[in-house]
Structure formats: C-alpha cells, structure tokens
PDB file of C-alpha atoms in Angstrom:
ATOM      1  CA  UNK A   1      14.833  -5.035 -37.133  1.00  0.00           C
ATOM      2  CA  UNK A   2      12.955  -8.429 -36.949  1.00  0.00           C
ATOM      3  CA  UNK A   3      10.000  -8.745 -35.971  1.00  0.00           C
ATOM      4  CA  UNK A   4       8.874 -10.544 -32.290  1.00  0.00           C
ATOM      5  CA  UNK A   5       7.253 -14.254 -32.619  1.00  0.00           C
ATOM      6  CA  UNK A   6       4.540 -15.150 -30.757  1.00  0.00           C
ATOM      7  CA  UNK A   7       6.662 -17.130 -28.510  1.00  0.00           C
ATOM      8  CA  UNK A   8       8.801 -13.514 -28.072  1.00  0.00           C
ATOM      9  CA  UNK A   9       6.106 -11.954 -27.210  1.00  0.00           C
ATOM     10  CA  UNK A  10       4.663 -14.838 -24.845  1.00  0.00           C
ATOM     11  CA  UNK A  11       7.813 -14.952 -22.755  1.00  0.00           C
ATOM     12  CA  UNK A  12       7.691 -10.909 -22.569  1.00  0.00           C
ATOM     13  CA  UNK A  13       4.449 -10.913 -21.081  1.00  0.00           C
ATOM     14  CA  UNK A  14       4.904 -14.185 -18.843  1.00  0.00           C
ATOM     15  CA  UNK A  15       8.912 -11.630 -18.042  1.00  0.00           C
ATOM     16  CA  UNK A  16       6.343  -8.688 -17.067  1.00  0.00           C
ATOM     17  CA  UNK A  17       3.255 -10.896 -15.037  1.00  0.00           C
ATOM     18  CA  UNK A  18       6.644 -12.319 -12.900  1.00  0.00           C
ATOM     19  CA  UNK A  19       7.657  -8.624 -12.388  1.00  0.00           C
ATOM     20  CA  UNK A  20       3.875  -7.333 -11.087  1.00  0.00           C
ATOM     21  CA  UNK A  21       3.924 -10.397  -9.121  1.00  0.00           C
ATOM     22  CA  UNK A  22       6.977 -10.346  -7.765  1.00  0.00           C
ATOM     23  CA  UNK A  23       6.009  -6.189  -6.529  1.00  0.00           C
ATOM     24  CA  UNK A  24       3.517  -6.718  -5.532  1.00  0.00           C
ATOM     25  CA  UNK A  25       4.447  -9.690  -2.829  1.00  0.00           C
ATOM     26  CA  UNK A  26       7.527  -7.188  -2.013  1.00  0.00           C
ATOM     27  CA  UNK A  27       4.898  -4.360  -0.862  1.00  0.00           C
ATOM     28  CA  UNK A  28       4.461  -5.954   2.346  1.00  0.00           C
ATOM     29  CA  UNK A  29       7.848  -6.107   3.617  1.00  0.00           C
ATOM     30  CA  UNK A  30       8.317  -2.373   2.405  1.00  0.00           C
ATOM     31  CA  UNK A  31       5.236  -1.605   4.343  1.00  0.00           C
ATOM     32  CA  UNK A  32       6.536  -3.559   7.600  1.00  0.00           C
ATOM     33  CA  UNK A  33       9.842  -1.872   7.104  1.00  0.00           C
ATOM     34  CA  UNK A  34       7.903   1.531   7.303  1.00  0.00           C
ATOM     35  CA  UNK A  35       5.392   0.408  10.173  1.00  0.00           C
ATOM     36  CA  UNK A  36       8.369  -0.763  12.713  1.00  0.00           C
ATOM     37  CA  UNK A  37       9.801   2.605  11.876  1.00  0.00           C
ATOM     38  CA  UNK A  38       6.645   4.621  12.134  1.00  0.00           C
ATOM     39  CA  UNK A  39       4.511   2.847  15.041  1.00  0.00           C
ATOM     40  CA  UNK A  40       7.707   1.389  16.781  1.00  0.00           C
ATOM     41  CA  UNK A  41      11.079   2.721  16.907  1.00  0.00           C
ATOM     42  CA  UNK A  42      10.043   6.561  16.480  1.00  0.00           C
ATOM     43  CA  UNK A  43       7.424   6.727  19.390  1.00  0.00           C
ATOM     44  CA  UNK A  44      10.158   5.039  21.262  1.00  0.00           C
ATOM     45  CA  UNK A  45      12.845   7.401  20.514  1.00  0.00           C
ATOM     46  CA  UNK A  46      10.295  10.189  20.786  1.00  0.00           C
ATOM     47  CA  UNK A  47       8.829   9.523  24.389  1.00  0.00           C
ATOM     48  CA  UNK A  48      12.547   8.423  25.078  1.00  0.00           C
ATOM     49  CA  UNK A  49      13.483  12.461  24.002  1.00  0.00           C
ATOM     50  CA  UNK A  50      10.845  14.547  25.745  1.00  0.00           C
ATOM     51  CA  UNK A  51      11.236  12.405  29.033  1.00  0.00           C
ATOM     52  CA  UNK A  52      14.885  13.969  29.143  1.00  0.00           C
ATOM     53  CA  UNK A  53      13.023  17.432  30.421  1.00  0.00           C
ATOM     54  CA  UNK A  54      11.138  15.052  33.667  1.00  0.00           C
ATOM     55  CA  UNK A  55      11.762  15.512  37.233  1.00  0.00           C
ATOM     56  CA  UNK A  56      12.458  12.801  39.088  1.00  0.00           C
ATOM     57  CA  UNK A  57      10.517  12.219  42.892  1.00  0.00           C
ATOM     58  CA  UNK A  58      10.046   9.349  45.079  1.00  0.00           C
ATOM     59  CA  UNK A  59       6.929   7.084  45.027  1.00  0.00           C
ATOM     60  CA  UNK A  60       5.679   4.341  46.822  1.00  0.00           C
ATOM     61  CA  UNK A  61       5.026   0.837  44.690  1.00  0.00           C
ATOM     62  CA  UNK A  62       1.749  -0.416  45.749  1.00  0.00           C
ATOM     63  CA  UNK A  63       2.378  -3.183  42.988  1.00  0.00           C
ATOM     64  CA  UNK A  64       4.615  -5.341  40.725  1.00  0.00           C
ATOM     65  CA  UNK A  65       4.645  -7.959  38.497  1.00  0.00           C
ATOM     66  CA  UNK A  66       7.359  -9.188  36.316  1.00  0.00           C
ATOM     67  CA  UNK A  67       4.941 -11.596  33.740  1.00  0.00           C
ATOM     68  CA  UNK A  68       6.764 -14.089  31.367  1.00  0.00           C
ATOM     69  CA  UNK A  69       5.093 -15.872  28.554  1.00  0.00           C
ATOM     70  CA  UNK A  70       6.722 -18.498  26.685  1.00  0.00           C
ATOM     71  CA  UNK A  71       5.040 -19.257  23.535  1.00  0.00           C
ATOM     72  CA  UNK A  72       5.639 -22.949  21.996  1.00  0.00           C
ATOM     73  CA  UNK A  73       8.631 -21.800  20.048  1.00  0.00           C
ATOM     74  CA  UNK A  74      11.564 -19.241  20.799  1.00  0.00           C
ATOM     75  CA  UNK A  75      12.441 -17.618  24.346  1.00  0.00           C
ATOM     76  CA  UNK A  76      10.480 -16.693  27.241  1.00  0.00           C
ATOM     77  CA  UNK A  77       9.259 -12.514  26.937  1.00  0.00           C
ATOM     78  CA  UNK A  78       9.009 -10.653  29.591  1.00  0.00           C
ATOM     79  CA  UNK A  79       6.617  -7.513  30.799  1.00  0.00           C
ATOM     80  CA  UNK A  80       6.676  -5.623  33.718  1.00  0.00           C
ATOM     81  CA  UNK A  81       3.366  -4.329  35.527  1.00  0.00           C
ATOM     82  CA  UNK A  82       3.382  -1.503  38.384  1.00  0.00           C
ATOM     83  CA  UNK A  83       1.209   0.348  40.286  1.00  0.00           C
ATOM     84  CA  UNK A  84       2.519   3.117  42.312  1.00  0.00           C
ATOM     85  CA  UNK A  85       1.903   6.450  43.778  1.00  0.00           C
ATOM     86  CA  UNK A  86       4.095   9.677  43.575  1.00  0.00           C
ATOM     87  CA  UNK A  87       3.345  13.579  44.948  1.00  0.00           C
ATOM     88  CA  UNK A  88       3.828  16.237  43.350  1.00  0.00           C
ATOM     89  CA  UNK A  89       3.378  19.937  44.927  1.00  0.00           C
ATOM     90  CA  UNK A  90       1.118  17.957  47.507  1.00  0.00           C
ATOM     91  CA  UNK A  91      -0.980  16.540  45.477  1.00  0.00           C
ATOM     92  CA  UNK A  92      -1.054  12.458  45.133  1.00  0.00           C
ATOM     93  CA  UNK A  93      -0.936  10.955  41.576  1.00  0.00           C
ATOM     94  CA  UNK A  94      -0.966   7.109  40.435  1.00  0.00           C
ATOM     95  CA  UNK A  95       1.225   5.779  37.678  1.00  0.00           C
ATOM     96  CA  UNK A  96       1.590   2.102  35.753  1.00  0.00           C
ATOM     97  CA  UNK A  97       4.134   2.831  33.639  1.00  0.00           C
ATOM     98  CA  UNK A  98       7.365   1.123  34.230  1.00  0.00           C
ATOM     99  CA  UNK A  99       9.511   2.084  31.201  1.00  0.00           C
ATOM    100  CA  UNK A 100       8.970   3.722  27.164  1.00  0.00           C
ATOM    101  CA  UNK A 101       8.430   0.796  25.888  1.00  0.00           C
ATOM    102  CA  UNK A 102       5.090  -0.783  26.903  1.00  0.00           C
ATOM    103  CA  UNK A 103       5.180  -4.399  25.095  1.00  0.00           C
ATOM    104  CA  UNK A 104       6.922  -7.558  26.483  1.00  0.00           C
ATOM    105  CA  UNK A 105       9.865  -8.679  24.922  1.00  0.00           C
ATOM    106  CA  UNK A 106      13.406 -10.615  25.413  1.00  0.00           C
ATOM    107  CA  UNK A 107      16.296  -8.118  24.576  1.00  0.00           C
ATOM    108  CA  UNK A 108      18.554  -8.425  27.426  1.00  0.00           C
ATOM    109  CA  UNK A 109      17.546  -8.545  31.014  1.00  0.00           C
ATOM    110  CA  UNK A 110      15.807  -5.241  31.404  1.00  0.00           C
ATOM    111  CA  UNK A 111      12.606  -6.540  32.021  1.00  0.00           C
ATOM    112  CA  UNK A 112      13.883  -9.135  34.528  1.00  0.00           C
ATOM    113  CA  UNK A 113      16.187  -6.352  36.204  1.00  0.00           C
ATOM    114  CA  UNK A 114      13.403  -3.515  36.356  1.00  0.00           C
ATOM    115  CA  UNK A 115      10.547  -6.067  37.741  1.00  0.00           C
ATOM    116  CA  UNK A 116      12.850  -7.255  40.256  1.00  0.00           C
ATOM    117  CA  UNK A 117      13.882  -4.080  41.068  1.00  0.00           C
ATOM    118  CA  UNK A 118      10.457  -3.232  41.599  1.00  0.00           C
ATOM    119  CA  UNK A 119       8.740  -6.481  43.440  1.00  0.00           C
ATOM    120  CA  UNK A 120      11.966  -5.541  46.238  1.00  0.00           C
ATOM    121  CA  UNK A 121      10.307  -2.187  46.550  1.00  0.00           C
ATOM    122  CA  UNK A 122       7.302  -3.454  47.040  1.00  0.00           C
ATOM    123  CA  UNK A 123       8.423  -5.795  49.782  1.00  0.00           C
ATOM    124  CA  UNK A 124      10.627  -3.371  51.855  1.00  0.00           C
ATOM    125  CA  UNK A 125       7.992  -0.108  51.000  1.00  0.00           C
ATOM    126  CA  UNK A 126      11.308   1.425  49.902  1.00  0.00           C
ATOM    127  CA  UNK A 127      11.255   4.507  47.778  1.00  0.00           C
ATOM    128  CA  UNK A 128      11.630   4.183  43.792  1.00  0.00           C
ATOM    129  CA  UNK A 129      12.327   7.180  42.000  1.00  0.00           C
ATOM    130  CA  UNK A 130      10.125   8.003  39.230  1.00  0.00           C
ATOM    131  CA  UNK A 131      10.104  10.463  36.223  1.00  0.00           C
ATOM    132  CA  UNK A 132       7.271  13.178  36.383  1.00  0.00           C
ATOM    133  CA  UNK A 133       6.110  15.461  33.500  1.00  0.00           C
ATOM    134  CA  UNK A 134       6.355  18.825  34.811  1.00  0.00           C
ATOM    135  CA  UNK A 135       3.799  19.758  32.375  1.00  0.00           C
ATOM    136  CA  UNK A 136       1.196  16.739  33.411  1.00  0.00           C
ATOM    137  CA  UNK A 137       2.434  15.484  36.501  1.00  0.00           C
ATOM    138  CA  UNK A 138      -0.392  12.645  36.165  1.00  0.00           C
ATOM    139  CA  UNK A 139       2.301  11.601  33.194  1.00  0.00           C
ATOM    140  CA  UNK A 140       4.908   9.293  34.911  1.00  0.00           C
ATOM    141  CA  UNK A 141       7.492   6.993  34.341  1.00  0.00           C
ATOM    142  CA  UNK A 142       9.939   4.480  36.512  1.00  0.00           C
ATOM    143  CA  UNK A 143      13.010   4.260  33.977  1.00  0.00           C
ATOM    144  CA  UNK A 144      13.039   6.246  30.899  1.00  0.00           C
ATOM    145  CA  UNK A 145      16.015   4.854  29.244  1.00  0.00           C
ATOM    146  CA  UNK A 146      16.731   3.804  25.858  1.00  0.00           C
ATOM    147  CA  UNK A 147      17.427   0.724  25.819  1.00  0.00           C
ATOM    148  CA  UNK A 148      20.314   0.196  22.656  1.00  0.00           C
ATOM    149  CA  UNK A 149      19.733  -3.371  21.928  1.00  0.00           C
ATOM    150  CA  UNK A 150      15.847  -3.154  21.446  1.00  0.00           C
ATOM    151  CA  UNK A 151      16.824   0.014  19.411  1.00  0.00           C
ATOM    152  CA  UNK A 152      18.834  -1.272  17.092  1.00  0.00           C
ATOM    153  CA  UNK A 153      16.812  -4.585  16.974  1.00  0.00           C
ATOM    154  CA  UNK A 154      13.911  -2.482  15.309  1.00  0.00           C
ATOM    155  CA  UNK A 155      16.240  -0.117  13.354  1.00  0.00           C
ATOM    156  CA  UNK A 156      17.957  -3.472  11.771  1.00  0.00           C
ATOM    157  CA  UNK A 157      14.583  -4.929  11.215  1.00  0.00           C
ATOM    158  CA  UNK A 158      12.826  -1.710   9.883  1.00  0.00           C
ATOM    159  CA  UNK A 159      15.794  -1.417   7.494  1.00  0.00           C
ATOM    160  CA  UNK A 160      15.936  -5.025   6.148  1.00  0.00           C
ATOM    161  CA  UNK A 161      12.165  -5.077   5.671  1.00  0.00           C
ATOM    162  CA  UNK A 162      12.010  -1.564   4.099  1.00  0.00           C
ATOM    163  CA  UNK A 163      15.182  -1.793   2.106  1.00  0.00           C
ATOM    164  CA  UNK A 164      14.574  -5.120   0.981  1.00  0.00           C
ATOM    165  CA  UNK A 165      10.344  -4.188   0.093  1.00  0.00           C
ATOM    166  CA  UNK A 166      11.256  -1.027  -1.320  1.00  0.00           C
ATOM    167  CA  UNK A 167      14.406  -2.117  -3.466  1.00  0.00           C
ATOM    168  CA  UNK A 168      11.821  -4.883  -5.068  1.00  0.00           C
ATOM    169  CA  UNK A 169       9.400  -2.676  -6.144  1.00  0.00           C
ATOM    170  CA  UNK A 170      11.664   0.090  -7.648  1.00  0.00           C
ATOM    171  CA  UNK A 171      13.234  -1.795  -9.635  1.00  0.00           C
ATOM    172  CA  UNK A 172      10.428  -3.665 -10.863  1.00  0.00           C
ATOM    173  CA  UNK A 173       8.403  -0.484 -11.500  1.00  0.00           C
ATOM    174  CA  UNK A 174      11.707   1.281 -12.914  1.00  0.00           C
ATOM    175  CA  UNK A 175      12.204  -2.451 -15.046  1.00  0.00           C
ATOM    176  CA  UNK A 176       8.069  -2.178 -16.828  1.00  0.00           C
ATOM    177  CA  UNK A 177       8.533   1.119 -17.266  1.00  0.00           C
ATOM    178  CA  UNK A 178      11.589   0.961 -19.488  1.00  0.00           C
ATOM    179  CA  UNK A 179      10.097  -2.178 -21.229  1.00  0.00           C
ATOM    180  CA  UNK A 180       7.126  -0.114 -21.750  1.00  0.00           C
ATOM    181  CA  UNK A 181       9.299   2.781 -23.179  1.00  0.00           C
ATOM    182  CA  UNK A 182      11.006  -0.184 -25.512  1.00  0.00           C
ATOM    183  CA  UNK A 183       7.665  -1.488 -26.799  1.00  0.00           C
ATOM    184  CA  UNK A 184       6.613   2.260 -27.297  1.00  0.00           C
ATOM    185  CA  UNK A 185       9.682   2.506 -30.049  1.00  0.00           C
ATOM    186  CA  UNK A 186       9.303  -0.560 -31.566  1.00  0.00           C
TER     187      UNK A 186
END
C-alpha cells in the first residue's frame, strides 16, 4: 500500500475542515426546519384539534381592526384585532381572539375576509358567533378553522429546511466518521 504525501494528507484535512464547515452552516436550517414544526405548525394544528370539542354562542363585537403592514419588499400582511363580549351560563366574558393563528400574514384572503366580517358586525351590532371552551369559558375564539394553505406553507417550509439541514449534517457526520474508520486501518 503506498504511503500518503504530504500533499495527500493536506488535501484530506483541507476534504474534512470543508465537511465540519459545511455541518456546521447546515445546523441552522435543520434547526429552523424543527422550530416551524415545533413552535409553528404543531400549536396550530393542536389548538386547531381541541377547539373541535367548543360550543359556539353569540357575542357582541365591541371592536375590529383589520391592520396591514407592507414592509419595503414583498406583499402587504394582514392581522386582525377584536374585542368582543360573549355569555356564558349568565355570566359575561371578553375575548380578542379572532382565529388559531395569532400572527399577521398573506396566505389567501382570510385575514381580509374575517376582519371585514367583523368591522360589519361592529357597525350593524349584529351577532358573531364565537367558539367557547366549555372547560374555561374565559377561552374564546371567532373562527377556529384550519386554514390549508398556511398549513401546508409551514409543513413545506419545515420540511425543506429540516430535510435539507438534517440531510447535510448526516452525511457529513456519517462521511468523517468512515474517513476516520479508514485512517484507523491504515
């Protein structure tokens, strides 16, 4: 077997500081993967699941705001704020939440739909229904729907970032380790 020259073994380790490198900048997009999954998409489905079991009863909006932001690049996001008031076995609760997901964003028209829906309760002092925990009736919400497109929108992004992150760094582990196993027999 002949033995490795300098410049061999030069090129091996510049082969194996290019693989640490290169898992080491692929980390973060594993760890975004995991944190859209985690602190994202499964609260969402979560809250979306154990809302199923809610009552729904009318309340009164004292309050709504559809707020846009457009930022210097990309489309305008939207949020919904609400304030509105519900009873439940006579007694008088207060709610601000609108829908599961809490953070502005363009997928769609929910936002737009569900604010305007709102501001024209508002201004008639029509009824909206809400959904009430039956548990914690101070725990309400005004649509509890999934919404598909924002689902699938942070499914498709937690599985690019994680698959692409995580596929990096095994095989560049899986890669030192068998050189390491190669220089061990040499």
């Amino acid at each position: 077997m002949k033995k490795p020259t300098a410049a061999d073994k030069k090129q091996t380790l510049l082969g194996l500081v290019m693989l640490a490198v290169l898992a080491v900048l692929a980390v973060p997009f594993a760890a975004a993967g995991l944190g859209i999954l985690l602190f994202m998409t499964a609260p969402m489905v979560y809250d979306w699941a154990r809302m199923q079991t809610w009552h729904s009863v009318p309340a009164q909006v004292d309050s709504a705001t559809l707020q846009s932001h457009k930022p210097s690049k990309g489309g305008t996001t939207y949020r919904v704020s609400t304030h509105y008031r519900y009873q439940v076995a006579g007694v008088e609760y207060t709610g601000d939440r609108a829908s599961i997901t809490t953070r502005a964003d363009n997928i769609g028209s929910f936002q737009e739909q569900l604010g305007h829906r709102l501001q024209s309760a508002e201004r008639t002092s029509a009824p909206v229904p809400v959904w009430v925990n039956p548990a914690q009736p101070a725990e309400s919400v005004v649509d509890r729907s999934l919404r598909p497109g924002l689902l699938a929108l942070q499914l498709g992004l937690a599985l690019v970032f994680g698959a692409f992150g995580g596929c990096v760094v095994f095989w560049a582990a899986r890669t030192l380790l068998r050189r390491r196993q190669q220089s061990a027999h040499a």
